[in-house]
Amino acid sequence: MRIPLSWLREFAQVPAGATAEDVMAELVKVGFEEETVHRPTDALRGPVVVGQVLSLVKEPQSNGKTINWCQVRVVPEGQEQTLTGKGIDPSGVQGIVCGAHNFVEGDKVVVTLPGAVLPGDFHISARKTYGHMSAGMIASVRELGIGEDHDGILVLSRIGLDPEIGTDAMELLGLYDQAAEINVTPDRGYAFSIRGVAREYAHATGTVFTDPASKVNAPAVLSGGYGVKINDDAPIYGKPGCDRFVARTVRGVDATRPTPPWMSSRLRLAGIRSISLPVDISNYVMLELGQPLHFYDQDKLSGDIVVRRAVAGEKLTTLDGKERSLDPEDLLITDASGPIGVAGVMGGASTEVSDATTTVLIEAAHFEEVSIARSRRRHKLPSEASKRFERGVDWQVANIAAQRAVDLLVELAGGTADDAGTDVGTAPDPVTIALPAEFPAARIGIDFTEEQIVTSLEDLGAVLDKTGTGWTVTAPSWRNDLETKEDLSEEVARLVGYDQIPATLPVAPPGRGLTRVQQQRRRLVQALADAGLTEVLAYPFVSKAANETFGVAEEGAPRTAVKLANPISEEHGYLRTSVLPGLLEIAKRNHSRGFRDLAVFEAGLVFLPGDTLGTPSIPPLGVKPSDEVLDALYNGVPDQPLHVAAVLTGHDSPAAAGHAPRLWDWADALDIARLAGDVLGVELVVTQGRHQAFHPGRAAQLSLRSGEVVGYAGELHPKLLAANDMPARSVALELNADALFEAAADVVVARHISTFPVATQDVALVVPQDVPADDVLAALREGAGELLEDVALFDVYAGKGIEDGKKSLAFGLRFRATDRTLTADEASEARERAVATAAERFGAVQR
């Protein structure tokens, strides 16, 4: 929200010398975030004065252009020029070359004299051009930075001004004003108005606030006006989409009159472009009071106005010229011809106010927040009106805003107001909240006095009735965010001052800290980072094809996934069932930018819907759902286990003198998976695996000892890599981290480190081709007994010298005792026992 300071000063006691920065500093005290400052004088500096064209000589040029050689008086006749500087004529008449042709002799214009600086750091000086010494410039609105019109010169009479020659044009056009911009949170919609911000400024400074609504003399009762009916037969959550509609008529309006500079300058500083006088008045009242308005050309209306829900198949051409298909949930403004506007969002083109309009019907309505928010999102039509309606507008201010618009149309557009008017609807019940006297102190942690509580809430506009235990508080109509005693307590803390709340660092109770799963997750992520992998975060939105490829091991196997109702694109229309698609996208993007040696990983949630997804309906707002409703909601949420995945492409290290980097291969992916198991104290069983996303012969299936499959590791499928323009032999892995956490022991016991020397022996066993190497390794470990410290497979061979249908597995065995140095015989005996066990189970024969 941008707040022009001249406007704010009308309703709050802002010091004359206060800057926008000073105003933002005060508003920060009451919980607003400062954004930026808008100050025309940061880009525009004088002298910029009012001048009158004395003569104008048209001179055709050889390039086909015709320029005007002008003599412009910038000091009243008979007075001396008080400005000095190179190029400023002491006679008060400047010779200026101008290329525009929309002005004539006698017109009063804005003249930027030598020494002035225009937006874009354009310095004005006397210079020779087209055979003349041009000492200044006659400016357009775009050159002054006050609009986009660059077709011609700003002629002051056309905007209703006839100032004295030599007047400071920057002051005349409101260019010395400045605006403070603050961020308004969604729960504080009342602050999207000068009225709301002025009240907050008064809270922050302890000064007097004048409510702009109190300065409007609106009739207490309206009747006999234009016919309006509210007929909402399908309210959302049982709340009518419109509960008040005020309509006023002003006749004899001259819509072509210019918008006064004081109004257009305030609108410009507030971030709204001046369009026409009726539109500008509508926007001005909305910014001042927070009540959006809509103006209709009453002569274009047919029959009564009816506020109703759309009928399937209805269409409407909105003010932006686009035809829109309406949804049965849309709240519409209609007449006998059909829809003439989407309520609270945008009006229709058929009843738009134009220069030919003479009778204006003013709409000041109160619409329900959810209806407006859904229509705005559905039609992608953000507007200043919808921004306010979907955050909540003061029900009580509608008739006041309508009267304010009437007064401005009468004053500025020459209209005549009808005495009759329309005001239909039902006022909502006031919100009353029981506030125990001790609750704010218990909630905030500071002992508030009774005076502080009462004064703070009364300053908000609330009405307090004393009870035996505290107060019954009636919230003001403009604060629809106040619903509970917690809300009131926060308001007390905000107005007394956040700086009054003591900063005390809480002490964690003994025995508390990270949960077991939190510790495991941190340990896992840290271990992967320590191993040299880079953690990244990918979008959880993927395509249907990606889920079908990565989400299931077997091609064509069914995989259900959550489809998004409003995806960012059709290519990313589902929630992921695997982390790998996002990692591949990141790797692909890095490769396209020249980064080809990658080792990235992500620990993130995947979304696995069960038999039940969602609920038939959404619980109504404002009512705490029952336990049964909450259970149904939780049951409809898809299972979201944590997965950890990694993608490795290119080389394992940068090339350097004397060092040849090695390409990542399937064994690296397997080692990283084993590392994940080791840091959690979980033994992973590795077997030959098949997964449609992985190479059919270079993939490992990773399981727990219980047989539960928890992931895959290995080389990605060549066709998949080619389709994604990725290097051949890129590898990846993915593990169900939640399954690992559950299988991990509560405490990982460190193994005793022996100080005695190790004895190593190798063995090569020939076994049938279909026997998994991991099963043979397990047999060796079991047979060797407690002296075996470690066993690892280091070679697999099948070919010459090996019988068909068989393979040779070479293992390295490491033996060590904890209390003595082993003899060669002891190590050999343990080795023979290991070989015997493998022979017994698999028919293994030593080579």
Short mmCIF file of N, CA, C and O in Angstrom, two decimals, residues 266-311:
data_model
loop_
_atom_site.label_atom_id
_atom_site.label_comp_id
_atom_site.label_asym_id
_atom_site.label_seq_id
_atom_site.Cartn_x
_atom_site.Cartn_y
_atom_site.Cartn_z
N ARG A 266 -2.19 12.42 -6.41
CA ARG A 266 -2.31 11.46 -5.30
C ARG A 266 -2.51 10.04 -5.81
O ARG A 266 -1.91 9.09 -5.29
N LEU A 267 -3.34 9.90 -6.84
CA LEU A 267 -3.54 8.57 -7.41
C LEU A 267 -2.23 8.03 -7.97
O LEU A 267 -1.89 6.85 -7.79
N ARG A 268 -1.49 8.89 -8.65
CA ARG A 268 -0.22 8.46 -9.23
C ARG A 268 0.75 8.00 -8.15
O ARG A 268 1.39 6.96 -8.28
N LEU A 269 0.86 8.78 -7.08
CA LEU A 269 1.75 8.39 -5.99
C LEU A 269 1.27 7.11 -5.31
O LEU A 269 2.08 6.34 -4.79
N ALA A 270 -0.04 6.88 -5.33
CA ALA A 270 -0.60 5.67 -4.73
C ALA A 270 -0.46 4.46 -5.66
O ALA A 270 -0.84 3.35 -5.30
N GLY A 271 0.08 4.68 -6.88
CA GLY A 271 0.32 3.58 -7.80
C GLY A 271 -0.81 3.30 -8.75
O GLY A 271 -0.83 2.23 -9.37
N ILE A 272 -1.75 4.25 -8.92
CA ILE A 272 -2.88 4.05 -9.82
C ILE A 272 -2.86 5.11 -10.91
O ILE A 272 -2.74 6.31 -10.63
N ARG A 273 -2.97 4.66 -12.15
CA ARG A 273 -2.90 5.55 -13.31
C ARG A 273 -4.21 6.32 -13.46
O ARG A 273 -5.30 5.76 -13.35
N SER A 274 -4.09 7.60 -13.74
CA SER A 274 -5.28 8.43 -14.01
C SER A 274 -5.84 8.06 -15.37
O SER A 274 -5.10 8.03 -16.37
N ILE A 275 -7.16 7.79 -15.44
CA ILE A 275 -7.78 7.34 -16.68
C ILE A 275 -8.81 8.35 -17.17
O ILE A 275 -8.73 8.87 -18.28
N SER A 276 -9.80 8.61 -16.37
CA SER A 276 -10.84 9.61 -16.67
C SER A 276 -11.41 10.07 -15.34
O SER A 276 -11.21 9.42 -14.31
N LEU A 277 -12.12 11.16 -15.36
CA LEU A 277 -12.62 11.71 -14.10
C LEU A 277 -13.50 10.72 -13.33
O LEU A 277 -13.27 10.50 -12.13
N PRO A 278 -14.53 10.09 -13.95
CA PRO A 278 -15.35 9.14 -13.17
C PRO A 278 -14.53 7.96 -12.61
O PRO A 278 -14.69 7.59 -11.44
N VAL A 279 -13.65 7.39 -13.43
CA VAL A 279 -12.83 6.27 -12.95
C VAL A 279 -11.91 6.73 -11.84
O VAL A 279 -11.72 6.02 -10.83
N ASP A 280 -11.32 7.91 -11.99
CA ASP A 280 -10.40 8.42 -10.97
C ASP A 280 -11.13 8.67 -9.65
O ASP A 280 -10.58 8.41 -8.58
N ILE A 281 -12.37 9.17 -9.72
CA ILE A 281 -13.14 9.38 -8.49
C ILE A 281 -13.41 8.05 -7.81
O ILE A 281 -13.29 7.92 -6.58
N SER A 282 -13.77 7.04 -8.60
CA SER A 282 -14.02 5.72 -8.03
C SER A 282 -12.78 5.20 -7.31
O SER A 282 -12.86 4.71 -6.17
N ASN A 283 -11.62 5.30 -7.96
CA ASN A 283 -10.39 4.83 -7.34
C ASN A 283 -10.00 5.67 -6.13
O ASN A 283 -9.48 5.16 -5.14
N TYR A 284 -10.24 6.97 -6.20
CA TYR A 284 -9.88 7.85 -5.10
C TYR A 284 -10.65 7.50 -3.83
O TYR A 284 -10.07 7.40 -2.74
N VAL A 285 -11.94 7.28 -3.98
CA VAL A 285 -12.76 6.92 -2.82
C VAL A 285 -12.35 5.56 -2.27
O VAL A 285 -12.27 5.36 -1.05
N MET A 286 -12.04 4.61 -3.16
CA MET A 286 -11.59 3.29 -2.70
C MET A 286 -10.31 3.40 -1.87
O MET A 286 -10.20 2.79 -0.80
N LEU A 287 -9.35 4.20 -2.34
CA LEU A 287 -8.11 4.35 -1.60
C LEU A 287 -8.32 5.09 -0.29
O LEU A 287 -7.67 4.80 0.71
N GLU A 288 -9.22 6.04 -0.28
CA GLU A 288 -9.44 6.84 0.92
C GLU A 288 -10.16 6.05 2.00
O GLU A 288 -9.75 6.07 3.18
N LEU A 289 -11.23 5.36 1.63
CA LEU A 289 -12.09 4.71 2.62
C LEU A 289 -11.95 3.18 2.65
O LEU A 289 -12.44 2.53 3.57
N GLY A 290 -11.31 2.60 1.64
CA GLY A 290 -11.14 1.14 1.60
C GLY A 290 -12.32 0.41 1.01
O GLY A 290 -12.32 -0.83 0.98
N GLN A 291 -13.34 1.15 0.51
CA GLN A 291 -14.52 0.53 -0.08
C GLN A 291 -14.44 0.60 -1.60
O GLN A 291 -14.52 1.67 -2.19
N PRO A 292 -14.24 -0.54 -2.30
CA PRO A 292 -14.25 -0.49 -3.76
C PRO A 292 -15.62 -0.09 -4.29
O PRO A 292 -16.66 -0.47 -3.73
N LEU A 293 -15.62 0.67 -5.36
CA LEU A 293 -16.85 1.12 -6.00
C LEU A 293 -16.85 0.66 -7.45
O LEU A 293 -15.80 0.36 -8.02
N HIS A 294 -18.04 0.65 -8.05
CA HIS A 294 -18.14 0.44 -9.49
C HIS A 294 -19.18 1.41 -10.03
O HIS A 294 -20.25 1.58 -9.45
N PHE A 295 -18.83 2.08 -11.14
CA PHE A 295 -19.73 3.04 -11.78
C PHE A 295 -20.31 2.40 -13.05
O PHE A 295 -19.57 1.85 -13.87
N TYR A 296 -21.62 2.52 -13.20
CA TYR A 296 -22.31 2.06 -14.40
C TYR A 296 -22.85 3.25 -15.17
O TYR A 296 -23.23 4.28 -14.57
N ASP A 297 -22.88 3.14 -16.50
CA ASP A 297 -23.65 4.09 -17.30
C ASP A 297 -25.10 3.65 -17.18
O ASP A 297 -25.52 2.65 -17.76
N GLN A 298 -25.87 4.40 -16.38
CA GLN A 298 -27.23 3.95 -16.05
C GLN A 298 -28.09 3.83 -17.29
O GLN A 298 -28.99 2.99 -17.34
N ASP A 299 -27.82 4.65 -18.31
CA ASP A 299 -28.63 4.59 -19.52
C ASP A 299 -28.42 3.28 -20.29
O ASP A 299 -29.22 2.94 -21.17
N LYS A 300 -27.33 2.55 -19.98
CA LYS A 300 -27.07 1.29 -20.66
C LYS A 300 -27.63 0.10 -19.89
O LYS A 300 -27.56 -1.03 -20.40
N LEU A 301 -28.16 0.33 -18.70
CA LEU A 301 -28.74 -0.76 -17.92
C LEU A 301 -30.16 -1.03 -18.39
O LEU A 301 -30.88 -0.12 -18.82
N SER A 302 -30.57 -2.28 -18.28
CA SER A 302 -31.94 -2.65 -18.64
C SER A 302 -32.55 -3.47 -17.51
O SER A 302 -32.09 -4.56 -17.21
N GLY A 303 -33.53 -2.90 -16.88
CA GLY A 303 -34.20 -3.61 -15.79
C GLY A 303 -33.40 -3.54 -14.49
O GLY A 303 -32.34 -2.91 -14.39
N ASP A 304 -33.95 -4.20 -13.47
CA ASP A 304 -33.32 -4.19 -12.16
C ASP A 304 -31.97 -4.90 -12.18
O ASP A 304 -31.71 -5.79 -12.99
N ILE A 305 -31.11 -4.49 -11.24
CA ILE A 305 -29.87 -5.20 -11.00
C ILE A 305 -30.16 -6.39 -10.09
O ILE A 305 -30.83 -6.25 -9.07
N VAL A 306 -29.63 -7.57 -10.46
CA VAL A 306 -29.79 -8.77 -9.65
C VAL A 306 -28.40 -9.34 -9.38
O VAL A 306 -27.61 -9.55 -10.31
N VAL A 307 -28.11 -9.56 -8.10
CA VAL A 307 -26.85 -10.19 -7.71
C VAL A 307 -27.14 -11.68 -7.51
O VAL A 307 -27.92 -12.06 -6.65
N ARG A 308 -26.52 -12.51 -8.34
CA ARG A 308 -26.80 -13.95 -8.30
C ARG A 308 -25.56 -14.73 -8.73
O ARG A 308 -24.56 -14.17 -9.17
N ARG A 309 -25.65 -16.07 -8.59
CA ARG A 309 -24.60 -16.95 -9.07
C ARG A 309 -24.76 -17.17 -10.58
O ARG A 309 -25.87 -17.07 -11.12
N ALA A 310 -23.66 -17.47 -11.23
CA ALA A 310 -23.68 -17.71 -12.67
C ALA A 310 -24.39 -19.01 -13.00
O ALA A 310 -24.46 -19.93 -12.18
N VAL A 311 -24.88 -19.08 -14.21
CA VAL A 311 -25.48 -20.29 -14.76
C VAL A 311 -24.46 -20.90 -15.71
O VAL A 311 -23.78 -20.18 -16.45
#
